[in-house]
PDB file of C-alpha atoms in Angstrom:
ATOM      1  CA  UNK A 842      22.818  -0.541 -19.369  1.00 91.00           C
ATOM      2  CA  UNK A 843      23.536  -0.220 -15.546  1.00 92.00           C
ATOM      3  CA  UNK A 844      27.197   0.525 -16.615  1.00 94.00           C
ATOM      4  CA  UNK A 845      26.320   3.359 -19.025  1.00 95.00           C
ATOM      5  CA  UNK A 846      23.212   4.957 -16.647  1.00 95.00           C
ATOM      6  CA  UNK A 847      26.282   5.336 -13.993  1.00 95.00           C
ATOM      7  CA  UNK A 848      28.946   6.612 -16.282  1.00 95.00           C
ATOM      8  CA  UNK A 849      26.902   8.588 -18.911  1.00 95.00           C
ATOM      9  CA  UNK A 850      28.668   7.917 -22.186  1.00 96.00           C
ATOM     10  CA  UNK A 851      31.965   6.023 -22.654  1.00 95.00           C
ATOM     11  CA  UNK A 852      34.129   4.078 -25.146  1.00 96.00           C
ATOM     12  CA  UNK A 853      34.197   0.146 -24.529  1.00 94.00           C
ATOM     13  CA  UNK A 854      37.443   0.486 -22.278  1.00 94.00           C
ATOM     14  CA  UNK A 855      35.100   2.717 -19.650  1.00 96.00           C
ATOM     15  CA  UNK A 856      32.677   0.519 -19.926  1.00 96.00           C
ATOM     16  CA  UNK A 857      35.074  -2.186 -18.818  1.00 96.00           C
ATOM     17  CA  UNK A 858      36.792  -0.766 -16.701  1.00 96.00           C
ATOM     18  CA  UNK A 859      33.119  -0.227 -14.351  1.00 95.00           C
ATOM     19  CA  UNK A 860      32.540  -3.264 -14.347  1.00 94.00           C
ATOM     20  CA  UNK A 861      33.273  -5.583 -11.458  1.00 93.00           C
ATOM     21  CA  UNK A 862      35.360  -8.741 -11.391  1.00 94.00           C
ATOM     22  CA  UNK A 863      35.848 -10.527 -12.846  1.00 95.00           C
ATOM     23  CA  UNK A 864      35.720  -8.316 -15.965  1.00 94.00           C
ATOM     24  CA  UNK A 865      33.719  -9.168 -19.532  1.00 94.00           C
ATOM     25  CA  UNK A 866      36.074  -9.649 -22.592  1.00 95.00           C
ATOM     26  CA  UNK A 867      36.032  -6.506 -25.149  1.00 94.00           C
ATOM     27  CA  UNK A 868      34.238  -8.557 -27.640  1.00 95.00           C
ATOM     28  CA  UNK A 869      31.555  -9.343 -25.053  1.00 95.00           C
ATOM     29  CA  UNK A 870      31.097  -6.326 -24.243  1.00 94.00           C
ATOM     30  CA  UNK A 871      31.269  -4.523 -27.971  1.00 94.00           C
ATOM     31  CA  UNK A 872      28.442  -7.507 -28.789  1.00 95.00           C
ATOM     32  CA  UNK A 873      26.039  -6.994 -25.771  1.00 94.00           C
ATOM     33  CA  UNK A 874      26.699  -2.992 -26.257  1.00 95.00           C
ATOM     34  CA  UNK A 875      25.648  -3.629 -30.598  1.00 94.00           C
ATOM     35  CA  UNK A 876      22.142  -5.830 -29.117  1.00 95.00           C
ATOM     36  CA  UNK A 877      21.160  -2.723 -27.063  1.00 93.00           C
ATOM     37  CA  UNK A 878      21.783  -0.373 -30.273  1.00 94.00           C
ATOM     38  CA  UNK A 879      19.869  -2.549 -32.862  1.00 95.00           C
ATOM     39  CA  UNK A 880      16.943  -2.270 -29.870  1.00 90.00           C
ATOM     40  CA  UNK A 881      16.933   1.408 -29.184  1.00 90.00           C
ATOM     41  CA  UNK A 882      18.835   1.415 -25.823  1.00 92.00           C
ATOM     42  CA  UNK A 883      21.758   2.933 -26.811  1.00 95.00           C
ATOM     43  CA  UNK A 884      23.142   5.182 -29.592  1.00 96.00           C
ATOM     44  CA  UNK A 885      26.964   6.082 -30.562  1.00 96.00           C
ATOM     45  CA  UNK A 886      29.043   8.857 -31.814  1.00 96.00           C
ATOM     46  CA  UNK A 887      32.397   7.862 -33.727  1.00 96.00           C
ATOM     47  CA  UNK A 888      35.782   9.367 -33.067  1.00 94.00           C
ATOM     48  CA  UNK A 889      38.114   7.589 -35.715  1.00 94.00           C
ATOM     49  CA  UNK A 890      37.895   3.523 -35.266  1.00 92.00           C
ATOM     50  CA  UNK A 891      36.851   4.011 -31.577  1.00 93.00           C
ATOM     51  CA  UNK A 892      32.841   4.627 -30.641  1.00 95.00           C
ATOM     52  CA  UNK A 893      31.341   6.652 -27.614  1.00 97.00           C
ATOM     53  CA  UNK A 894      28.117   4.493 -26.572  1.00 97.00           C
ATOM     54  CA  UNK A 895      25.796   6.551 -24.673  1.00 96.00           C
ATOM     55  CA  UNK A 896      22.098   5.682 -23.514  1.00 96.00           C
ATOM     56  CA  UNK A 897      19.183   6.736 -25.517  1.00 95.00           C
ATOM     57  CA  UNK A 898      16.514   5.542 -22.830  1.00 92.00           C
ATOM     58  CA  UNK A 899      16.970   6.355 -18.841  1.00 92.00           C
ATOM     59  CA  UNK A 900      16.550   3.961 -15.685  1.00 92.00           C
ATOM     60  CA  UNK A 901      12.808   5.303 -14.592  1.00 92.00           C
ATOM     61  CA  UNK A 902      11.852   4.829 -18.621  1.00 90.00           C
ATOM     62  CA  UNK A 903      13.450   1.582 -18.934  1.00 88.00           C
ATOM     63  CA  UNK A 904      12.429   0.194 -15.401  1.00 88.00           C
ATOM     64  CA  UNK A 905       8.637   1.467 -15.948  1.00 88.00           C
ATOM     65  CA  UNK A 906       8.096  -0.108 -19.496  1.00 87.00           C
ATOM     66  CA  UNK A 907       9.595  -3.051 -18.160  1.00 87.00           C
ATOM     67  CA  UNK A 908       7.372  -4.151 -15.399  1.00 88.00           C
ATOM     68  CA  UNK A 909       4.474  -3.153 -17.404  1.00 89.00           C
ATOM     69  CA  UNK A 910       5.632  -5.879 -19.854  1.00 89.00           C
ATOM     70  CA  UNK A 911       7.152  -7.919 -17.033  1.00 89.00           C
ATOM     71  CA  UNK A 912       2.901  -7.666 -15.348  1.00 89.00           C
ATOM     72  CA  UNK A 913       1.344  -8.130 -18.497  1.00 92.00           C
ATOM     73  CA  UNK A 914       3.186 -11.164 -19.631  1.00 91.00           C
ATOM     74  CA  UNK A 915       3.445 -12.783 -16.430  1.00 88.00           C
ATOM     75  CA  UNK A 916       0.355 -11.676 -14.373  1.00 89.00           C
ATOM     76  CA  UNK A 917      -2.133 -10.985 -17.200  1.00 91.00           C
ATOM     77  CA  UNK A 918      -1.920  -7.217 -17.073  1.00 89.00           C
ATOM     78  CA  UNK A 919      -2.556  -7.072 -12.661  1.00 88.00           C
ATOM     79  CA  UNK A 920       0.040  -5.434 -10.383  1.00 82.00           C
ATOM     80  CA  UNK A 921      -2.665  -6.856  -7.805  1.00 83.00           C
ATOM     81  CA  UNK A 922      -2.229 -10.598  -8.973  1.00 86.00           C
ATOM     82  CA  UNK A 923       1.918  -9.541  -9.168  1.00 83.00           C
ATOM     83  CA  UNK A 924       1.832  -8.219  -5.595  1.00 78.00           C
ATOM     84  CA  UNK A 925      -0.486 -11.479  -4.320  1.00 80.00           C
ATOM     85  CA  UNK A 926       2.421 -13.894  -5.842  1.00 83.00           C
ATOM     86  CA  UNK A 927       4.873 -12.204  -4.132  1.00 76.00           C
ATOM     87  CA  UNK A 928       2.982 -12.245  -0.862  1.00 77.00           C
ATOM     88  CA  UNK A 929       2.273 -15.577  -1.126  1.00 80.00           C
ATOM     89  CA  UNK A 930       5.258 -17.094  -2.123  1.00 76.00           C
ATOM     90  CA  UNK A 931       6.765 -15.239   1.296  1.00 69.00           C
ATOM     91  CA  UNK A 932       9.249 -12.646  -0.975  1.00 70.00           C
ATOM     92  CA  UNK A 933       7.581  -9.777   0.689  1.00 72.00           C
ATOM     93  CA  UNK A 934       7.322  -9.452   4.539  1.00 76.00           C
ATOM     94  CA  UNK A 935       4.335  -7.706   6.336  1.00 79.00           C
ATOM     95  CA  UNK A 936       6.532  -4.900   6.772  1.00 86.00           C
ATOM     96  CA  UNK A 937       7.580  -4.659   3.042  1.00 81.00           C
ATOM     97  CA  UNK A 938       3.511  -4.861   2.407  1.00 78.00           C
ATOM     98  CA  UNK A 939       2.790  -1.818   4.736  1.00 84.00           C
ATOM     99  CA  UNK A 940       4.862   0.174   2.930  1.00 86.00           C
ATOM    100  CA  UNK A 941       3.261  -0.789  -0.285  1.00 80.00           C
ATOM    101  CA  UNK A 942       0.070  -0.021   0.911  1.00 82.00           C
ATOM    102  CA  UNK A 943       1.688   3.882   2.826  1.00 88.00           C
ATOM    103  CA  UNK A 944       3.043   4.251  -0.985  1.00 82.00           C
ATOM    104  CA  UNK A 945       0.059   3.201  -2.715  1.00 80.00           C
ATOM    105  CA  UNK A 946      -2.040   5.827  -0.202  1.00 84.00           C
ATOM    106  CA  UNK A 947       0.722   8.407  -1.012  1.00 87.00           C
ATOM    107  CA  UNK A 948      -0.734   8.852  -4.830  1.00 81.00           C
ATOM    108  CA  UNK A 949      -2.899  11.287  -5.670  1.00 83.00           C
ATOM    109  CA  UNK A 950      -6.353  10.146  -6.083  1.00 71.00           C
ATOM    110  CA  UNK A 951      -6.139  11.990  -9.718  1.00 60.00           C
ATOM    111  CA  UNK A 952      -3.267   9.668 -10.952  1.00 48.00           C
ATOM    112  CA  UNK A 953      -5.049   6.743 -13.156  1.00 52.00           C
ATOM    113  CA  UNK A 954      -1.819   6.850 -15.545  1.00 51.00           C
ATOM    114  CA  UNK A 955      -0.867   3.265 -15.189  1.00 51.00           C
ATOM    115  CA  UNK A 956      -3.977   0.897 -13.138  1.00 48.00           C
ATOM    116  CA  UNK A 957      -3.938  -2.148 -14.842  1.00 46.00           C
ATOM    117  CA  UNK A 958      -6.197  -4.949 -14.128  1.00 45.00           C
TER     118      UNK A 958
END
């Protein structure tokens, strides 16, 4: 998906071909590419034997429904119990926490779109 989001559209060689090394076989790639159509991620046009994949869902949609799954499966539905792990497993420094908390205080006080816990 990163691949596509940065090119747009392409046929399997321009998906290859921005991909670092060392590069994924055709097959692989054609495969991976089919799993992300039969899911919704991706659609394609065809021109003769060759397809054009292009993305059907974008980064910010794709990132945002998955850390609400990623929260609900692993830290029964709380960003605040997801943020505590985090914290206490020493992943996040007291400066990375501080600018949680200056985003967090950067919201609107209107926007209840996505609390969860």
């Amino acid at each position: 998906m990163h691949v596509l989001w940065k090119i747009g559209q392409g046929f399997a060689a321009d998906l290859i071909a921005n991909f670092p090394e060392p590069k994924p076989a055709y097959n692989t790639v054609l495969t991976i590419v089919r799993i992300l159509e039969k899911k919704g991620f991706v659609l394609h046009e065809t021109f003769g034997k060759a397809n054009r994949y292009y993305p059907l869902v974008s980064k910010e949609r794709y990132s945002e429904e998955f850390m609400q799954h990623f929260v609900r499966n692993y830290f029964d539905n709380s960003f605040k119990s997801m943020v505590s792990f985090f914290a206490q497993n020493k992943d996040l420094s007291m400066e990375d926490l501080d600018e949680i908390r200056r985003m967090i205080d950067a919201v609107p006080d209107d926007s209840t779109t996505h609390k969860t816990e």
